[in-house]
XYZ file of C-alpha atoms in Angstrom:
516
model
C -0.053 -0.126 -0.235
C 3.046 2.281 0.856
C 4.070 2.001 -2.688
C 0.859 3.135 -4.078
C 0.924 6.214 -1.887
C 4.271 6.687 -3.106
C 3.726 6.242 -6.952
C 0.706 8.821 -6.128
C 3.325 11.453 -4.603
C 5.506 11.363 -7.402
C 2.846 11.961 -10.157
C 1.309 14.563 -8.217
C 4.380 16.365 -7.509
C 5.630 16.540 -11.374
C 2.157 17.862 -12.328
C 2.625 20.268 -9.555
C 5.860 21.591 -11.554
C 3.414 22.046 -14.007
C 0.960 24.119 -11.964
C 3.555 26.422 -10.251
C 4.500 26.975 -13.939
C 1.323 28.069 -14.868
C 0.756 30.540 -12.001
C 4.454 31.781 -11.831
C 4.722 31.944 -15.334
C 6.568 34.825 -16.855
C 7.622 35.856 -13.144
C 10.102 33.076 -12.870
C 12.094 34.340 -15.392
C 14.644 36.690 -14.110
C 14.602 39.280 -17.059
C 10.550 39.655 -16.219
C 11.279 39.902 -12.223
C 13.758 42.222 -12.895
C 10.893 44.756 -14.317
C 9.644 47.088 -11.615
C 6.554 46.617 -9.643
C 5.106 44.320 -13.229
C 7.830 41.773 -12.350
C 5.686 41.099 -9.257
C 2.897 39.869 -11.541
C 2.569 36.451 -13.104
C 0.272 36.274 -16.084
C -2.273 34.305 -13.833
C -2.369 37.145 -11.802
C -2.663 39.793 -14.317
C -5.778 37.923 -16.186
C -7.374 37.282 -13.169
C -7.061 40.576 -11.405
C -6.872 42.920 -14.634
C -10.099 41.431 -15.899
C -11.857 42.311 -12.597
C -10.395 46.317 -13.126
C -11.576 45.643 -16.651
C -15.125 44.653 -16.147
C -15.104 47.468 -13.210
C -14.570 50.546 -15.635
C -16.635 48.752 -18.292
C -19.664 48.474 -15.989
C -19.042 51.508 -14.219
C -18.110 50.398 -11.103
C -21.404 48.258 -10.912
C -20.560 46.389 -7.559
C -20.677 49.918 -5.804
C -23.706 51.357 -7.597
C -25.657 48.236 -7.327
C -24.341 46.890 -3.802
C -27.562 47.878 -2.124
C -29.826 46.540 -4.978
C -28.518 43.130 -4.208
C -29.094 43.161 -0.836
C -32.664 43.976 -1.498
C -32.618 41.064 -3.901
C -31.687 38.696 -1.175
C -34.272 40.226 1.665
C -37.043 39.663 -0.698
C -36.380 36.638 -2.267
C -39.514 34.317 -2.738
C -40.336 31.173 -2.868
C -39.536 29.753 -6.500
C -41.545 27.259 -8.418
C -38.970 26.823 -10.619
C -35.182 26.541 -9.501
C -34.373 28.234 -6.066
C -34.393 31.285 -4.804
C -31.734 34.087 -5.611
C -31.211 34.116 -1.259
C -31.132 30.192 -1.594
C -28.440 30.240 -4.463
C -26.352 32.929 -2.711
C -26.314 30.308 0.536
C -25.484 27.560 -1.619
C -22.718 29.778 -3.181
C -21.287 31.092 -0.225
C -21.190 27.091 1.412
C -18.548 26.694 -1.521
C -16.644 29.866 -1.443
C -16.241 30.094 2.619
C -14.425 26.794 3.198
C -11.392 25.761 5.364
C -8.949 28.247 3.271
C -10.439 31.180 4.645
C -8.936 30.098 7.587
C -5.787 28.115 6.221
C -5.266 30.400 3.219
C -5.619 33.736 5.125
C -3.142 32.537 7.626
C -0.854 31.173 5.129
C -0.614 34.388 2.694
C -0.070 36.388 6.558
C 2.777 34.253 7.603
C 4.292 34.515 3.837
C 3.687 38.189 3.061
C 3.211 39.723 5.999
C 0.015 41.963 7.417
C 0.277 43.436 4.544
C -1.273 40.731 2.316
C -4.258 41.059 3.858
C -4.358 45.006 1.877
C -3.973 43.178 -1.141
C -6.994 40.980 -0.364
C -8.993 43.469 -0.108
C -7.744 45.265 -3.256
C -8.306 41.868 -5.504
C -11.592 41.212 -4.065
C -12.876 44.864 -4.654
C -12.394 44.382 -8.557
C -13.039 40.558 -7.728
C -16.783 41.552 -7.389
C -17.208 42.909 -11.152
C -15.962 39.865 -12.068
C -18.251 37.595 -10.111
C -21.212 40.283 -11.611
C -20.121 39.454 -15.081
C -19.529 35.748 -14.835
C -23.045 35.054 -12.902
C -25.029 37.312 -15.104
C -23.693 35.256 -18.181
C -24.721 32.259 -16.446
C -28.119 33.086 -15.687
C -28.433 34.749 -19.452
C -27.806 30.905 -20.859
C -29.112 29.105 -18.154
C -31.599 25.887 -18.992
C -34.444 24.557 -17.629
C -34.621 20.733 -16.560
C -37.593 19.715 -15.090
C -38.450 21.959 -12.072
C -34.929 23.295 -12.021
C -32.473 25.503 -14.023
C -28.825 24.262 -14.623
C -25.893 26.720 -16.064
C -22.622 28.102 -15.473
C -19.599 27.689 -16.992
C -19.744 24.670 -19.113
C -23.590 25.951 -20.442
C -22.152 29.189 -21.285
C -19.024 28.251 -22.696
C -20.918 25.586 -25.371
C -23.665 28.625 -26.244
C -19.866 31.211 -26.782
C -18.596 28.561 -28.668
C -21.092 28.298 -31.513
C -23.023 25.458 -29.865
C -20.118 23.233 -29.568
C -21.087 19.897 -27.443
C -17.117 19.294 -27.408
C -16.607 22.436 -25.803
C -19.362 21.661 -22.938
C -18.153 18.549 -22.534
C -14.714 19.341 -21.606
C -15.657 22.144 -19.743
C -17.814 20.102 -17.368
C -15.169 17.499 -17.399
C -12.894 20.066 -16.324
C -15.254 20.883 -13.201
C -15.131 17.640 -11.928
C -11.812 17.154 -12.146
C -11.500 20.045 -9.971
C -13.808 18.915 -7.646
C -12.254 15.332 -7.292
C -9.035 17.265 -6.641
C -10.320 19.394 -3.787
C -12.696 16.062 -2.259
C -9.720 14.533 -0.046
C -8.621 17.590 2.024
C -12.068 19.133 2.792
C -13.047 15.254 3.611
C -10.134 15.042 5.889
C -10.908 18.696 7.133
C -14.446 17.751 8.058
C -13.646 14.344 10.150
C -10.559 16.161 12.029
C -12.087 19.382 13.048
C -14.686 16.274 15.425
C -11.497 15.419 16.836
C -10.314 18.722 17.282
C -14.066 19.056 19.180
C -13.618 15.878 21.021
C -9.970 16.985 22.639
C -11.213 20.377 23.801
C -14.028 18.904 25.518
C -12.480 15.982 27.114
C -8.761 17.605 27.131
C -7.329 14.336 26.004
C -5.276 13.946 23.028
C -7.223 11.806 20.530
C -4.877 9.911 17.825
C -6.098 9.439 14.123
C -6.805 6.266 14.528
C -9.072 5.885 17.000
C -12.882 4.912 17.156
C -14.069 8.887 17.285
C -12.004 9.349 13.633
C -13.815 6.060 11.996
C -17.454 6.857 13.336
C -16.902 10.274 12.241
C -15.718 9.267 8.927
C -18.853 6.899 8.334
C -21.418 9.416 9.377
C -19.877 12.325 6.998
C -19.981 9.414 4.215
C -23.450 8.403 4.737
C -25.008 12.249 5.016
C -23.099 13.055 1.664
C -24.680 10.239 0.102
C -28.256 10.788 1.707
C -27.941 14.950 1.163
C -26.060 15.039 -2.336
C -28.878 11.802 -3.863
C -31.504 14.118 -3.384
C -30.672 16.664 -5.788
C -29.841 20.292 -5.574
C -33.655 20.914 -3.633
C -32.422 18.771 -1.241
C -28.522 20.273 -0.710
C -29.855 23.609 -0.154
C -32.299 22.930 2.408
C -29.071 21.644 4.183
C -26.998 24.899 2.952
C -29.913 27.346 3.404
C -29.684 26.023 7.802
C -26.042 25.536 7.680
C -24.387 28.805 5.968
C -25.763 31.411 8.578
C -24.923 29.330 11.416
C -21.636 28.929 10.753
C -21.366 32.652 9.724
C -22.733 33.888 12.465
C -20.535 31.695 14.893
C -17.512 32.874 13.097
C -18.320 36.633 13.033
C -19.534 36.332 16.854
C -16.343 34.620 17.878
C -13.996 36.881 16.127
C -15.810 39.992 17.398
C -15.493 38.789 21.081
C -11.611 38.695 20.321
C -11.788 41.842 18.863
C -13.915 43.401 21.662
C -11.462 42.093 24.339
C -8.281 43.676 22.353
C -9.912 46.966 21.406
C -6.538 48.497 21.953
C -4.811 46.599 19.079
C -7.014 47.533 16.500
C -5.698 50.781 15.589
C -2.342 48.543 15.153
C -4.064 46.109 12.914
C -5.052 48.434 10.278
C -1.678 50.582 10.533
C -0.123 47.456 9.767
C -1.878 45.973 7.330
C -1.743 49.651 4.859
C 2.023 50.244 5.840
C 3.032 46.812 5.081
C 1.309 46.093 2.314
C 3.994 48.252 0.374
C 7.035 47.598 2.798
C 6.889 44.434 4.536
C 8.947 43.582 7.846
C 12.383 41.863 7.409
C 11.050 38.537 9.341
C 8.604 37.749 6.046
C 10.981 38.689 3.678
C 10.497 42.456 3.288
C 9.593 42.091 -0.327
C 6.654 44.067 -1.246
C 6.110 41.455 -4.251
C 5.642 38.538 -1.312
C 2.758 40.345 0.116
C 1.196 41.583 -3.111
C 1.120 38.132 -4.643
C 0.247 36.575 -1.353
C -2.313 38.908 -1.306
C -4.155 38.970 -4.810
C -3.714 35.147 -5.165
C -5.507 34.291 -1.930
C -7.817 36.996 -2.521
C -8.789 35.329 -5.719
C -8.309 31.800 -4.547
C -10.997 32.469 -1.691
C -13.307 34.247 -3.763
C -13.271 32.214 -6.664
C -13.919 35.541 -8.671
C -13.238 34.293 -12.637
C -12.783 30.780 -12.028
C -16.450 29.931 -13.127
C -17.054 27.681 -10.369
C -19.473 29.305 -8.370
C -21.706 30.074 -11.715
C -23.722 26.767 -11.175
C -25.178 28.142 -7.990
C -25.761 31.478 -9.570
C -27.705 29.778 -12.549
C -30.110 27.884 -10.990
C -31.632 31.136 -9.298
C -35.053 31.731 -10.321
C -34.197 35.304 -10.479
C -36.036 37.901 -11.918
C -33.438 39.705 -14.315
C -29.983 38.113 -14.980
C -28.368 40.986 -13.447
C -30.371 40.933 -10.403
C -28.220 37.644 -9.505
C -24.748 39.279 -10.832
C -25.509 41.813 -8.161
C -25.936 38.910 -5.045
C -22.822 36.926 -6.635
C -21.138 39.883 -6.266
C -22.018 40.511 -2.506
C -20.855 36.660 -2.253
C -17.049 38.228 -3.270
C -18.083 40.899 -0.216
C -19.027 38.269 2.277
C -16.180 35.938 1.644
C -13.163 38.218 1.116
C -14.073 41.895 2.740
C -16.126 40.176 5.883
C -14.504 36.369 6.657
C -11.224 36.783 5.576
C -10.917 40.178 7.222
C -12.186 38.662 10.432
C -9.363 35.744 10.061
C -6.595 38.463 9.079
C -7.825 40.253 12.415
C -7.168 37.074 14.429
C -3.581 36.180 13.037
C -2.543 40.004 12.869
C -3.478 41.625 15.769
C -2.097 38.084 17.616
C 1.456 39.208 16.180
C 2.978 36.255 17.856
C 5.667 36.717 15.450
C 6.484 39.794 17.655
C 6.688 37.473 21.117
C 9.414 34.737 22.147
C 7.179 31.930 20.220
C 7.956 33.605 17.043
C 10.422 30.802 15.429
C 7.894 28.115 16.558
C 4.969 29.885 15.100
C 6.381 29.879 11.967
C 7.425 26.363 11.675
C 3.950 25.389 12.771
C 1.128 24.522 10.133
C -1.809 26.960 8.936
C -4.335 25.918 11.283
C -1.785 25.541 14.679
C -0.277 28.823 13.688
C -4.394 30.467 13.796
C -5.155 29.056 17.081
C -1.616 30.050 18.505
C -2.781 33.589 17.142
C -6.171 32.975 19.112
C -5.163 31.651 21.981
C -2.737 34.909 22.153
C -5.602 37.375 22.025
C -8.159 35.260 24.418
C -6.951 35.527 27.913
C -7.951 32.757 30.556
C -8.044 29.170 29.655
C -11.899 29.356 29.644
C -11.898 31.649 27.126
C -9.151 30.256 25.177
C -11.111 26.750 25.015
C -14.696 28.494 24.514
C -13.231 30.338 21.500
C -11.164 27.192 19.901
C -14.096 25.222 20.449
C -16.403 27.784 18.424
C -13.482 28.181 15.732
C -13.264 24.385 15.460
C -16.974 23.605 14.708
C -16.800 26.643 12.266
C -13.802 25.138 10.579
C -15.852 21.681 10.279
C -18.717 23.251 8.796
C -16.697 25.089 6.297
C -15.403 22.085 4.930
C -18.584 20.080 5.111
C -20.794 22.439 3.220
C -17.840 22.915 0.714
C -18.291 19.207 0.102
C -22.281 19.187 -0.276
C -21.799 22.010 -3.120
C -19.127 20.656 -4.765
C -20.596 16.983 -5.100
C -24.159 18.864 -6.163
C -22.572 20.556 -9.239
C -20.479 17.520 -10.619
C -23.764 15.720 -10.799
C -24.871 18.768 -12.877
C -21.594 18.582 -14.787
C -22.069 14.832 -15.109
C -25.680 15.034 -16.866
C -24.099 17.584 -19.041
C -21.572 14.971 -20.626
C -24.279 12.168 -20.328
C -28.072 11.975 -20.007
C -27.609 8.167 -18.939
C -28.483 7.668 -15.410
C -26.068 4.996 -14.751
C -23.201 7.632 -15.835
C -24.544 10.219 -13.083
C -24.610 7.232 -10.342
C -20.900 6.530 -11.748
C -19.935 9.925 -10.667
C -21.959 9.924 -7.524
C -19.536 6.769 -6.232
C -16.364 8.191 -7.699
C -16.855 11.068 -5.682
C -17.322 9.412 -2.432
C -14.505 6.831 -3.169
C -12.138 9.722 -3.639
C -13.920 11.732 -0.474
C -12.991 8.312 1.320
C -9.827 7.513 0.061
C -8.464 11.403 1.334
C -10.431 10.557 4.877
C -8.705 7.242 4.751
C -5.200 8.183 3.907
C -4.963 10.972 6.337
C -6.335 8.531 9.190
C -3.978 6.050 8.445
C -0.942 8.441 8.636
C -0.040 8.419 5.078
C 1.262 11.363 3.435
C -0.395 12.309 0.383
C 0.608 16.254 0.884
C 1.220 16.530 -2.906
C -2.186 15.616 -3.764
C -3.822 18.346 -1.845
C -1.571 20.594 -3.644
C -3.070 20.117 -7.049
C -6.406 21.908 -6.384
C -4.212 24.903 -7.076
C -3.726 23.396 -10.590
C -7.083 22.830 -11.165
C -8.150 26.129 -10.030
C -5.589 28.013 -12.749
C -6.802 25.450 -15.415
C -10.322 26.317 -14.804
C -9.436 30.110 -14.648
C -7.639 30.310 -17.886
C -10.576 28.580 -19.406
C -13.375 30.647 -17.991
C -11.776 34.198 -18.412
C -11.846 34.376 -22.253
C -15.365 32.898 -22.361
C -16.544 36.292 -20.292
C -14.902 38.394 -22.772
C -16.603 36.647 -25.258
C -19.689 36.843 -23.545
C -19.418 40.354 -22.200
C -21.399 42.065 -24.949
C -24.341 40.105 -23.667
C -23.438 41.031 -20.163
C -23.776 44.532 -21.161
C -26.539 44.333 -23.045
C -28.467 42.988 -20.093
C -26.779 45.855 -17.821
C -28.108 48.137 -20.102
C -31.668 46.796 -20.078
C -31.481 46.378 -16.305
C -30.640 49.716 -15.530
C -33.359 51.379 -17.473
C -36.062 49.661 -15.493
C -38.673 50.344 -17.507
C -40.730 47.451 -16.995
C -40.217 45.097 -19.905
C -38.963 41.549 -19.437
C -35.725 40.245 -20.423
C -36.135 38.345 -23.831
C -34.292 36.777 -26.867
C -34.944 40.403 -28.781
C -32.992 42.079 -25.509
C -29.951 39.632 -25.023
C -29.175 39.868 -28.987
C -29.353 35.534 -28.759
C -31.642 32.580 -28.234
C -32.641 32.747 -24.289
C -35.772 30.023 -24.441
C -35.735 29.999 -20.602
C -36.096 33.841 -20.283
C -38.465 34.311 -23.574
C -40.932 31.166 -21.738
C -40.968 33.510 -18.212
C -42.142 36.569 -19.914
C -44.545 34.482 -21.821
C -45.850 32.885 -18.106
C -46.555 36.565 -17.226
C -48.359 37.249 -20.645
C -45.408 39.831 -21.264
C -44.733 38.486 -24.936
C -46.878 36.936 -27.610
């Protein structure tokens, strides 16, 4: 068995070299790296961040002008006969956006790039909101009706924009499935390990991963995933409608307690974030480019703006106008990065363990231990510290579990895009559960498959490279929809407005007697 794991690690390590090339090109060449400022940006970062700036300017800062409208859409969501409500779609996309990376990724970025990395996360998120608006509006425009549900997203608008190419739709669907499969193992173990962490905090005893507790948690996880995912997207959303608000409220309140207890450090927090965005401390390498790249990369990978991975929940919504859901999804980026990631940043930066006698030990820790050590520094007293750690562990587990539900739900939609045969969808479902099981089992057994977890970065950038060109290709439709949306003249959005055939919107308008 060990030889199998070694072989997998070897293959994954080689693919990781390709992933690094995709992420770093051409910044990994000395001639390019020597260019002032520009040399800090890889093509991937320029593509993702530059697209956000472009869409922001072309849409005249729509993420600012219609932020309140997006909130109103969420507040006034009503039950949908077909598809799901905008609020439910928002919760489902949040379930996938807000994951363990909001804790692990942010902690890692700050520990490498310094407090200034958080500033660049904000920067990327602001422009990423316009990208999220663009891709979500595009997903709404080209969504399709399947029974009493709406389906759509990257694979669907990709097929339409590429002149109805079934091959393009199939390839993009397959890419999403591969992307999800690469993310499953780590998220599965994150869910199970959080149970162990909670048990250790409650009992005050160390619990080995080979204990019965981990095996029971593993079995419950697989049964729960199977029971929920087999019920389709409506069953998944019934769970995310409950869990997403709970995990968000718990995490926000937990960190707010730490902030209030340490309110005297708040001015220093903002000072450190802003000043070190341009001149990091020597302990973090002292290089402006490190803070910038860590912040931008983590911000973009956390909120997933531009990757196309959140377009499927956006398409599932029964929105009144395509742009309504675009505004809602822009708020999703705001919640993920400006709110959740910032709260994580508060803990790590205000904890400032790197300025204490424990600095060396802190830098040697893993990402989650780093975060918990920072929280401990801010929580005076054993009781408060234990309570805070317990709540953080609960949130961490919920973050991972809701990610799994979102992934498995949309791999099924992609599977149906590749083949309408129920047997193929069943195979994909079983494969998803098998990969989750594989990840958890190898971790419980103490096997090291670290390089496999890193491959999610490779999947991220591959999907982004496919999605961004499609957004430019379909931007004229988004622009038409936005212009119609801003007129607010009461006319329905139809094929005539879109400038292309949009059967779902024609049917919807006809249902209310607004077109012949």
